[in-house]
Short mmCIF file of N, CA and C in Angstrom, two decimals:
data_model
loop_
_atom_site.label_atom_id
_atom_site.label_comp_id
_atom_site.label_asym_id
_atom_site.label_seq_id
_atom_site.Cartn_x
_atom_site.Cartn_y
_atom_site.Cartn_z
N ALA A 169 123.64 130.10 110.32
CA ALA A 169 124.65 129.96 109.29
C ALA A 169 125.99 129.58 109.89
N LYS A 170 126.24 130.16 111.12
CA LYS A 170 127.51 129.85 111.78
C LYS A 170 127.54 128.37 112.18
N ALA A 171 126.40 127.89 112.71
CA ALA A 171 126.33 126.47 113.10
C ALA A 171 126.51 125.58 111.88
N ALA A 172 125.87 125.97 110.74
CA ALA A 172 126.02 125.19 109.52
C ALA A 172 127.46 125.21 109.04
N ALA A 173 128.12 126.36 109.22
CA ALA A 173 129.52 126.45 108.84
C ALA A 173 130.37 125.53 109.68
N LEU A 174 130.08 125.46 111.00
CA LEU A 174 130.84 124.58 111.89
C LEU A 174 130.62 123.11 111.52
N VAL A 175 129.36 122.77 111.18
CA VAL A 175 129.07 121.39 110.76
C VAL A 175 129.81 121.07 109.47
N ALA A 176 129.81 122.03 108.51
CA ALA A 176 130.51 121.82 107.24
C ALA A 176 132.00 121.68 107.48
N GLN A 177 132.53 122.46 108.42
CA GLN A 177 133.96 122.37 108.72
C GLN A 177 134.30 121.01 109.32
N ALA A 178 133.47 120.52 110.23
CA ALA A 178 133.69 119.20 110.84
C ALA A 178 133.64 118.11 109.77
N ALA A 179 132.69 118.24 108.82
CA ALA A 179 132.59 117.26 107.73
C ALA A 179 133.83 117.31 106.85
N ALA A 180 134.34 118.52 106.62
CA ALA A 180 135.54 118.67 105.81
C ALA A 180 136.74 118.02 106.49
N GLU A 181 136.84 118.19 107.81
CA GLU A 181 137.96 117.60 108.55
C GLU A 181 137.87 116.07 108.53
N THR A 182 136.65 115.55 108.65
CA THR A 182 136.46 114.09 108.59
C THR A 182 136.84 113.57 107.21
N ALA A 183 136.43 114.29 106.15
CA ALA A 183 136.77 113.88 104.79
C ALA A 183 138.28 113.90 104.59
N GLU A 184 138.94 114.90 105.16
CA GLU A 184 140.40 114.98 105.02
C GLU A 184 141.06 113.79 105.73
N THR A 185 140.59 113.46 106.93
CA THR A 185 141.14 112.31 107.67
C THR A 185 140.93 111.02 106.87
N ASN A 186 139.72 110.87 106.29
CA ASN A 186 139.44 109.68 105.48
C ASN A 186 140.35 109.62 104.25
N ALA A 187 140.63 110.78 103.67
CA ALA A 187 141.50 110.83 102.51
C ALA A 187 142.92 110.41 102.90
N GLU A 188 143.38 110.87 104.07
CA GLU A 188 144.72 110.50 104.52
C GLU A 188 144.80 109.00 104.81
N THR A 189 143.73 108.44 105.38
CA THR A 189 143.70 107.00 105.65
C THR A 189 143.74 106.22 104.34
N ALA A 190 142.97 106.68 103.34
CA ALA A 190 142.96 106.00 102.04
C ALA A 190 144.35 106.06 101.39
N GLU A 191 145.02 107.20 101.55
CA GLU A 191 146.35 107.33 100.98
C GLU A 191 147.33 106.36 101.67
N THR A 192 147.23 106.25 102.99
CA THR A 192 148.09 105.31 103.72
C THR A 192 147.81 103.88 103.27
N ASN A 193 146.53 103.54 103.11
CA ASN A 193 146.16 102.20 102.64
C ASN A 193 146.71 101.94 101.24
N ALA A 194 146.71 102.97 100.41
CA ALA A 194 147.22 102.83 99.06
C ALA A 194 148.73 102.56 99.09
N GLU A 195 149.43 103.27 99.97
CA GLU A 195 150.87 103.07 100.08
C GLU A 195 151.19 101.67 100.60
N THR A 196 150.39 101.20 101.55
CA THR A 196 150.58 99.84 102.07
C THR A 196 150.35 98.81 100.97
N ALA A 197 149.29 99.01 100.19
CA ALA A 197 148.99 98.08 99.09
C ALA A 197 150.12 98.10 98.06
N GLU A 198 150.67 99.27 97.80
CA GLU A 198 151.76 99.36 96.84
C GLU A 198 153.00 98.61 97.36
N THR A 199 153.29 98.76 98.68
CA THR A 199 154.41 98.03 99.28
C THR A 199 154.18 96.53 99.18
N ASN A 200 152.95 96.10 99.49
CA ASN A 200 152.61 94.67 99.40
C ASN A 200 152.75 94.17 97.96
N ALA A 201 152.40 95.02 97.01
CA ALA A 201 152.54 94.62 95.61
C ALA A 201 154.01 94.40 95.26
N GLY A 202 154.86 95.30 95.78
CA GLY A 202 156.30 95.13 95.53
C GLY A 202 156.83 93.85 96.15
N LEU A 203 156.36 93.56 97.37
CA LEU A 203 156.79 92.32 98.04
C LEU A 203 156.29 91.10 97.28
N SER A 204 155.07 91.18 96.79
CA SER A 204 154.52 90.06 96.01
C SER A 204 155.31 89.88 94.72
N ALA A 205 155.70 90.98 94.08
CA ALA A 205 156.48 90.88 92.85
C ALA A 205 157.84 90.23 93.14
N THR A 206 158.44 90.63 94.28
CA THR A 206 159.72 90.03 94.67
C THR A 206 159.55 88.53 94.94
N ALA A 207 158.47 88.21 95.65
CA ALA A 207 158.19 86.79 95.93
C ALA A 207 157.97 86.02 94.62
N SER A 208 157.32 86.65 93.66
CA SER A 208 157.08 86.01 92.37
C SER A 208 158.39 85.75 91.64
N ALA A 209 159.27 86.73 91.67
CA ALA A 209 160.57 86.56 91.01
C ALA A 209 161.37 85.45 91.68
N THR A 210 161.31 85.40 93.00
CA THR A 210 162.01 84.34 93.75
C THR A 210 161.45 82.97 93.38
N SER A 211 160.14 82.88 93.30
CA SER A 211 159.50 81.62 92.93
C SER A 211 159.89 81.19 91.51
N ALA A 212 159.97 82.16 90.61
CA ALA A 212 160.36 81.84 89.24
C ALA A 212 161.80 81.30 89.20
N THR A 213 162.68 81.90 90.00
CA THR A 213 164.07 81.42 90.07
C THR A 213 164.13 80.00 90.62
N ALA A 214 163.36 79.76 91.67
CA ALA A 214 163.32 78.42 92.26
C ALA A 214 162.78 77.41 91.26
N ALA A 215 161.80 77.82 90.48
CA ALA A 215 161.22 76.93 89.47
C ALA A 215 162.25 76.56 88.40
N ALA A 216 163.05 77.54 87.99
CA ALA A 216 164.08 77.26 86.97
C ALA A 216 165.14 76.30 87.50
N ALA A 217 165.52 76.46 88.77
CA ALA A 217 166.53 75.57 89.36
C ALA A 217 165.96 74.15 89.51
N SER A 218 164.71 74.06 89.86
CA SER A 218 164.08 72.74 90.04
C SER A 218 163.95 71.99 88.73
N GLU A 219 163.84 72.71 87.63
CA GLU A 219 163.65 72.07 86.33
C GLU A 219 164.82 71.17 85.97
N ALA A 220 166.00 71.47 86.48
CA ALA A 220 167.18 70.65 86.20
C ALA A 220 167.10 69.31 86.92
N GLY A 221 166.23 69.19 87.90
CA GLY A 221 166.11 67.96 88.70
C GLY A 221 165.21 66.93 88.03
N VAL A 222 164.71 66.07 88.83
CA VAL A 222 163.87 64.95 88.38
C VAL A 222 162.53 65.44 87.90
N ASP A 223 161.78 64.55 87.27
CA ASP A 223 160.46 64.91 86.74
C ASP A 223 159.52 65.36 87.86
N ALA A 224 159.63 64.78 89.00
CA ALA A 224 158.77 65.19 90.11
C ALA A 224 159.07 66.63 90.49
N ASP A 225 160.38 66.95 90.48
CA ASP A 225 160.76 68.33 90.77
C ASP A 225 160.28 69.27 89.67
N ARG A 226 160.27 68.75 88.42
CA ARG A 226 159.83 69.57 87.29
C ARG A 226 158.34 69.91 87.45
N VAL A 227 157.55 68.94 87.87
CA VAL A 227 156.12 69.19 88.09
C VAL A 227 155.95 70.24 89.18
N ALA A 228 156.74 70.12 90.24
CA ALA A 228 156.66 71.10 91.33
C ALA A 228 157.09 72.48 90.84
N ALA A 229 158.11 72.50 89.98
CA ALA A 229 158.59 73.78 89.45
C ALA A 229 157.53 74.43 88.57
N GLN A 230 156.84 73.62 87.79
CA GLN A 230 155.78 74.17 86.94
C GLN A 230 154.65 74.75 87.80
N ALA A 231 154.35 74.05 88.89
CA ALA A 231 153.33 74.56 89.79
C ALA A 231 153.77 75.88 90.41
N ALA A 232 155.07 75.97 90.77
CA ALA A 232 155.60 77.19 91.34
C ALA A 232 155.56 78.33 90.31
N ALA A 233 155.85 77.99 89.04
CA ALA A 233 155.80 79.01 87.99
C ALA A 233 154.36 79.53 87.81
N THR A 234 153.41 78.61 87.88
CA THR A 234 152.00 79.02 87.78
C THR A 234 151.64 79.93 88.94
N THR A 235 152.09 79.56 90.14
CA THR A 235 151.84 80.39 91.32
C THR A 235 152.48 81.76 91.15
N ALA A 236 153.70 81.77 90.60
CA ALA A 236 154.41 83.04 90.39
C ALA A 236 153.63 83.93 89.43
N THR A 237 153.09 83.34 88.39
CA THR A 237 152.30 84.11 87.42
C THR A 237 151.05 84.67 88.09
N THR A 238 150.41 83.82 88.88
CA THR A 238 149.22 84.26 89.60
C THR A 238 149.57 85.40 90.55
N LYS A 239 150.68 85.25 91.28
CA LYS A 239 151.11 86.29 92.22
C LYS A 239 151.47 87.58 91.49
N ALA A 240 152.08 87.45 90.34
CA ALA A 240 152.42 88.64 89.55
C ALA A 240 151.14 89.36 89.13
N SER A 241 150.14 88.56 88.72
CA SER A 241 148.84 89.14 88.34
C SER A 241 148.20 89.82 89.55
N GLU A 242 148.27 89.13 90.70
CA GLU A 242 147.73 89.72 91.93
C GLU A 242 148.47 91.01 92.31
N ALA A 243 149.79 90.98 92.11
CA ALA A 243 150.59 92.16 92.41
C ALA A 243 150.20 93.31 91.49
N SER A 244 149.96 93.00 90.23
CA SER A 244 149.55 94.03 89.29
C SER A 244 148.19 94.61 89.70
N THR A 245 147.28 93.72 90.09
CA THR A 245 145.97 94.17 90.55
C THR A 245 146.11 95.05 91.80
N SER A 246 146.97 94.63 92.74
CA SER A 246 147.20 95.42 93.95
C SER A 246 147.78 96.79 93.61
N GLU A 247 148.67 96.81 92.64
CA GLU A 247 149.27 98.08 92.23
C GLU A 247 148.21 98.99 91.63
N THR A 248 147.33 98.43 90.80
CA THR A 248 146.24 99.22 90.22
C THR A 248 145.33 99.74 91.32
N ASN A 249 145.00 98.86 92.28
CA ASN A 249 144.14 99.28 93.40
C ASN A 249 144.81 100.38 94.22
N ALA A 250 146.12 100.27 94.41
CA ALA A 250 146.85 101.29 95.17
C ALA A 250 146.79 102.63 94.44
N ALA A 251 146.95 102.60 93.12
CA ALA A 251 146.90 103.84 92.34
C ALA A 251 145.49 104.46 92.43
N THR A 252 144.48 103.59 92.36
CA THR A 252 143.10 104.07 92.49
C THR A 252 142.87 104.70 93.86
N SER A 253 143.36 104.03 94.90
CA SER A 253 143.21 104.56 96.26
C SER A 253 143.94 105.89 96.42
N ALA A 254 145.11 106.00 95.84
CA ALA A 254 145.87 107.26 95.91
C ALA A 254 145.11 108.37 95.20
N SER A 255 144.52 108.05 94.06
CA SER A 255 143.73 109.05 93.32
C SER A 255 142.51 109.47 94.13
N THR A 256 141.85 108.49 94.74
CA THR A 256 140.69 108.79 95.59
C THR A 256 141.11 109.67 96.77
N ALA A 257 142.25 109.35 97.36
CA ALA A 257 142.74 110.14 98.49
C ALA A 257 142.99 111.59 98.07
N THR A 258 143.56 111.78 96.90
CA THR A 258 143.81 113.13 96.40
C THR A 258 142.49 113.88 96.19
N THR A 259 141.52 113.17 95.59
CA THR A 259 140.20 113.78 95.37
C THR A 259 139.56 114.17 96.69
N LYS A 260 139.60 113.27 97.66
CA LYS A 260 138.98 113.54 98.96
C LYS A 260 139.69 114.69 99.68
N ALA A 261 140.99 114.76 99.55
CA ALA A 261 141.72 115.87 100.17
C ALA A 261 141.30 117.20 99.53
N SER A 262 141.13 117.19 98.21
CA SER A 262 140.68 118.40 97.51
C SER A 262 139.27 118.78 97.95
N GLU A 263 138.39 117.78 98.07
CA GLU A 263 137.02 118.04 98.53
C GLU A 263 137.03 118.59 99.96
N ALA A 264 137.90 118.05 100.79
CA ALA A 264 138.00 118.52 102.17
C ALA A 264 138.46 119.98 102.20
N ALA A 265 139.43 120.31 101.36
CA ALA A 265 139.92 121.69 101.32
C ALA A 265 138.81 122.63 100.84
N THR A 266 138.05 122.19 99.85
CA THR A 266 136.94 123.01 99.35
C THR A 266 135.89 123.22 100.44
N SER A 267 135.56 122.14 101.16
CA SER A 267 134.59 122.25 102.25
C SER A 267 135.08 123.20 103.33
N ALA A 268 136.36 123.12 103.65
CA ALA A 268 136.92 124.02 104.67
C ALA A 268 136.84 125.47 104.20
N THR A 269 137.14 125.72 102.93
CA THR A 269 137.05 127.06 102.37
C THR A 269 135.62 127.57 102.42
N ASN A 270 134.67 126.70 102.02
CA ASN A 270 133.26 127.08 102.05
C ASN A 270 132.80 127.38 103.47
N ALA A 271 133.25 126.59 104.42
CA ALA A 271 132.89 126.81 105.82
C ALA A 271 133.42 128.15 106.32
N ALA A 272 134.66 128.45 105.96
CA ALA A 272 135.26 129.73 106.38
C ALA A 272 134.51 130.90 105.75
N THR A 273 134.13 130.75 104.47
CA THR A 273 133.38 131.81 103.79
C THR A 273 132.03 132.03 104.46
N SER A 274 131.34 130.93 104.79
CA SER A 274 130.04 131.04 105.46
C SER A 274 130.18 131.72 106.82
N ALA A 275 131.22 131.37 107.55
CA ALA A 275 131.44 131.99 108.86
C ALA A 275 131.68 133.49 108.71
N THR A 276 132.46 133.88 107.71
CA THR A 276 132.75 135.30 107.47
C THR A 276 131.47 136.04 107.10
N GLU A 277 130.69 135.45 106.18
CA GLU A 277 129.44 136.09 105.76
C GLU A 277 128.47 136.22 106.93
N SER A 278 128.42 135.21 107.78
CA SER A 278 127.55 135.24 108.95
C SER A 278 127.97 136.36 109.90
N GLU A 279 129.24 136.50 110.13
CA GLU A 279 129.75 137.53 111.02
C GLU A 279 129.48 138.92 110.44
N THR A 280 129.63 139.07 109.12
CA THR A 280 129.36 140.35 108.46
C THR A 280 127.89 140.72 108.61
N ALA A 281 126.99 139.74 108.41
CA ALA A 281 125.56 139.99 108.55
C ALA A 281 125.22 140.38 109.99
N LYS A 282 125.84 139.71 110.94
CA LYS A 282 125.60 140.02 112.35
C LYS A 282 126.04 141.45 112.66
N THR A 283 127.22 141.84 112.17
CA THR A 283 127.73 143.18 112.40
C THR A 283 126.80 144.23 111.78
N GLY A 284 126.33 143.96 110.56
CA GLY A 284 125.40 144.88 109.90
C GLY A 284 124.10 145.03 110.67
N ALA A 285 123.58 143.92 111.18
CA ALA A 285 122.33 143.97 111.96
C ALA A 285 122.53 144.75 113.25
N GLU A 286 123.67 144.55 113.91
CA GLU A 286 123.94 145.29 115.14
C GLU A 286 124.08 146.78 114.87
N THR A 287 124.72 147.14 113.77
CA THR A 287 124.89 148.55 113.40
C THR A 287 123.54 149.19 113.13
N ALA A 288 122.67 148.47 112.39
CA ALA A 288 121.34 148.99 112.08
C ALA A 288 120.51 149.14 113.37
N ARG A 289 120.61 148.17 114.25
CA ARG A 289 119.89 148.24 115.53
C ARG A 289 120.33 149.47 116.33
N ASP A 290 121.66 149.67 116.43
CA ASP A 290 122.18 150.80 117.19
C ASP A 290 121.75 152.13 116.59
N ALA A 291 121.73 152.22 115.25
CA ALA A 291 121.31 153.46 114.58
C ALA A 291 119.82 153.72 114.84
N ALA A 292 119.01 152.66 114.80
CA ALA A 292 117.58 152.82 115.05
C ALA A 292 117.32 153.26 116.49
N LEU A 293 118.04 152.68 117.44
CA LEU A 293 117.87 153.08 118.84
C LEU A 293 118.31 154.52 119.07
N ALA A 294 119.39 154.93 118.42
CA ALA A 294 119.86 156.31 118.55
C ALA A 294 118.85 157.28 117.96
N ALA A 295 118.27 156.92 116.80
CA ALA A 295 117.26 157.79 116.17
C ALA A 295 116.02 157.88 117.05
N LEU A 296 115.60 156.77 117.63
CA LEU A 296 114.43 156.78 118.51
C LEU A 296 114.69 157.65 119.75
N ASP A 297 115.88 157.53 120.33
CA ASP A 297 116.20 158.32 121.51
C ASP A 297 116.24 159.81 121.15
N ASN A 298 116.79 160.16 120.01
CA ASN A 298 116.85 161.55 119.56
C ASN A 298 115.43 162.10 119.36
N PHE A 299 114.57 161.30 118.73
CA PHE A 299 113.18 161.70 118.52
C PHE A 299 112.47 161.91 119.86
N ASP A 300 112.69 160.96 120.77
CA ASP A 300 112.05 161.00 122.09
C ASP A 300 112.53 162.21 122.90
N ASP A 301 113.79 162.63 122.70
CA ASP A 301 114.32 163.79 123.41
C ASP A 301 113.75 165.09 122.85
N ARG A 302 113.41 165.12 121.57
CA ARG A 302 112.95 166.34 120.90
C ARG A 302 111.42 166.47 120.94
N TYR A 303 110.70 165.38 120.74
CA TYR A 303 109.23 165.41 120.71
C TYR A 303 108.72 164.73 121.97
N LEU A 304 108.32 165.55 122.97
CA LEU A 304 108.01 165.04 124.30
C LEU A 304 106.58 164.53 124.42
N GLY A 305 105.72 164.82 123.46
CA GLY A 305 104.36 164.31 123.46
C GLY A 305 103.38 165.25 124.14
N ALA A 306 102.18 164.73 124.44
CA ALA A 306 101.12 165.53 125.07
C ALA A 306 101.31 165.50 126.58
N LYS A 307 101.21 166.70 127.19
CA LYS A 307 101.39 166.82 128.64
C LYS A 307 100.42 167.87 129.16
N ALA A 308 99.98 167.70 130.40
CA ALA A 308 99.07 168.67 131.03
C ALA A 308 99.83 169.91 131.50
N ASN A 309 101.12 169.72 131.87
CA ASN A 309 101.93 170.84 132.37
C ASN A 309 103.24 170.88 131.61
N ALA A 310 103.86 172.05 131.59
CA ALA A 310 105.14 172.21 130.90
C ALA A 310 106.21 171.35 131.57
N PRO A 311 106.87 170.47 130.81
CA PRO A 311 107.90 169.62 131.41
C PRO A 311 109.18 170.41 131.70
N THR A 312 109.93 169.94 132.70
CA THR A 312 111.21 170.57 133.05
C THR A 312 112.39 169.71 132.62
N VAL A 313 112.11 168.45 132.25
CA VAL A 313 113.15 167.54 131.73
C VAL A 313 112.54 166.77 130.55
N ASP A 314 113.40 166.11 129.75
CA ASP A 314 112.87 165.33 128.62
C ASP A 314 112.32 164.00 129.11
N ASN A 315 111.86 163.15 128.21
CA ASN A 315 111.24 161.87 128.57
C ASN A 315 112.19 160.90 129.25
N ASP A 316 113.50 161.12 129.13
CA ASP A 316 114.50 160.27 129.77
C ASP A 316 114.95 160.85 131.11
N GLY A 317 114.42 162.02 131.48
CA GLY A 317 114.84 162.65 132.73
C GLY A 317 116.06 163.54 132.55
N ASN A 318 116.47 163.79 131.32
CA ASN A 318 117.64 164.64 131.04
C ASN A 318 117.19 166.09 130.84
N ALA A 319 118.17 167.00 130.81
CA ALA A 319 117.87 168.42 130.58
C ALA A 319 117.21 168.58 129.21
N LEU A 320 116.34 169.57 129.10
CA LEU A 320 115.66 169.85 127.83
C LEU A 320 116.67 170.39 126.81
N ILE A 321 116.45 170.05 125.53
CA ILE A 321 117.32 170.58 124.47
C ILE A 321 116.56 171.66 123.73
N VAL A 322 117.30 172.62 123.17
CA VAL A 322 116.69 173.70 122.40
C VAL A 322 115.96 173.08 121.22
N GLY A 323 114.71 173.49 121.03
CA GLY A 323 113.90 172.96 119.94
C GLY A 323 112.98 171.84 120.36
N ALA A 324 113.03 171.41 121.63
CA ALA A 324 112.15 170.35 122.12
C ALA A 324 110.70 170.84 122.05
N LEU A 325 109.78 169.94 121.75
CA LEU A 325 108.37 170.28 121.58
C LEU A 325 107.51 169.46 122.53
N TYR A 326 106.35 170.08 122.96
CA TYR A 326 105.34 169.30 123.65
C TYR A 326 103.98 169.94 123.36
N PHE A 327 102.93 169.14 123.43
CA PHE A 327 101.58 169.65 123.23
C PHE A 327 100.92 169.75 124.59
N ASN A 328 100.47 170.97 124.92
CA ASN A 328 99.83 171.21 126.22
C ASN A 328 98.35 170.86 126.07
N THR A 329 97.91 169.82 126.79
CA THR A 329 96.53 169.36 126.71
C THR A 329 95.55 170.30 127.41
N GLY A 330 96.05 171.15 128.27
CA GLY A 330 95.18 172.12 128.95
C GLY A 330 94.86 173.30 128.05
N THR A 331 95.85 173.75 127.27
CA THR A 331 95.65 174.93 126.41
C THR A 331 95.42 174.55 124.96
N ASP A 332 95.58 173.29 124.63
CA ASP A 332 95.50 172.80 123.24
C ASP A 332 96.43 173.56 122.32
N LYS A 333 97.66 173.79 122.81
CA LYS A 333 98.65 174.52 122.02
C LYS A 333 99.98 173.76 122.04
N LEU A 334 100.75 173.98 120.97
CA LEU A 334 102.07 173.36 120.82
C LEU A 334 103.12 174.35 121.32
N TYR A 335 104.03 173.87 122.19
CA TYR A 335 105.07 174.71 122.77
C TYR A 335 106.45 174.21 122.33
N ILE A 336 107.38 175.18 122.21
CA ILE A 336 108.77 174.86 121.85
C ILE A 336 109.68 175.47 122.90
N TRP A 337 110.74 174.70 123.26
CA TRP A 337 111.71 175.16 124.27
C TRP A 337 112.79 175.96 123.57
N ASN A 338 113.01 177.22 124.01
CA ASN A 338 114.02 178.07 123.36
C ASN A 338 115.36 178.05 124.09
N GLY A 339 115.45 177.24 125.13
CA GLY A 339 116.68 177.15 125.90
C GLY A 339 116.51 177.73 127.29
N THR A 340 115.52 178.60 127.46
CA THR A 340 115.27 179.16 128.79
C THR A 340 113.79 179.12 129.16
N ALA A 341 112.90 179.11 128.17
CA ALA A 341 111.47 179.10 128.46
C ALA A 341 110.70 178.43 127.31
N TRP A 342 109.44 178.04 127.63
CA TRP A 342 108.54 177.45 126.60
C TRP A 342 107.84 178.59 125.88
N GLN A 343 107.78 178.49 124.56
CA GLN A 343 107.09 179.49 123.76
C GLN A 343 106.00 178.79 122.94
N ILE A 344 104.91 179.53 122.69
CA ILE A 344 103.82 178.98 121.87
C ILE A 344 104.26 178.98 120.43
#
């Protein structure tokens, strides 16, 4: 789960970088649209001035006006594309933030599960050691230490295979 969380986090960071790139591209397109609009206005002014001239200049001015209209249309399209790119960038940034949140949640849940498993393992080992210290099993002779080599505890039990009897340690001696 932790590895999956790291992969999800890396994907989220990549999505965020892509969103930032899209936003930069949108801003560039918007700037270009403004420049195109300015160029269109300049062309329209030049066309109006040329109209006062000869018929040949008038034809050129009309061509410039047509170009200006086309450029204005292109500028409008670029502006629309820039707005779309900005919207996409915002969406991708939001998706990246969600992915990062999900990755952090997965990492936290994974760590919690690990801690719970370690706690359960430690409790099981402690219970087994306690059992092993108290119930020494079948032996031919009375033991002087527990199964771990430690001092006997009061209440420790063993089954004597020679006498077929169960003995309990009272703190100083074995009793039947």
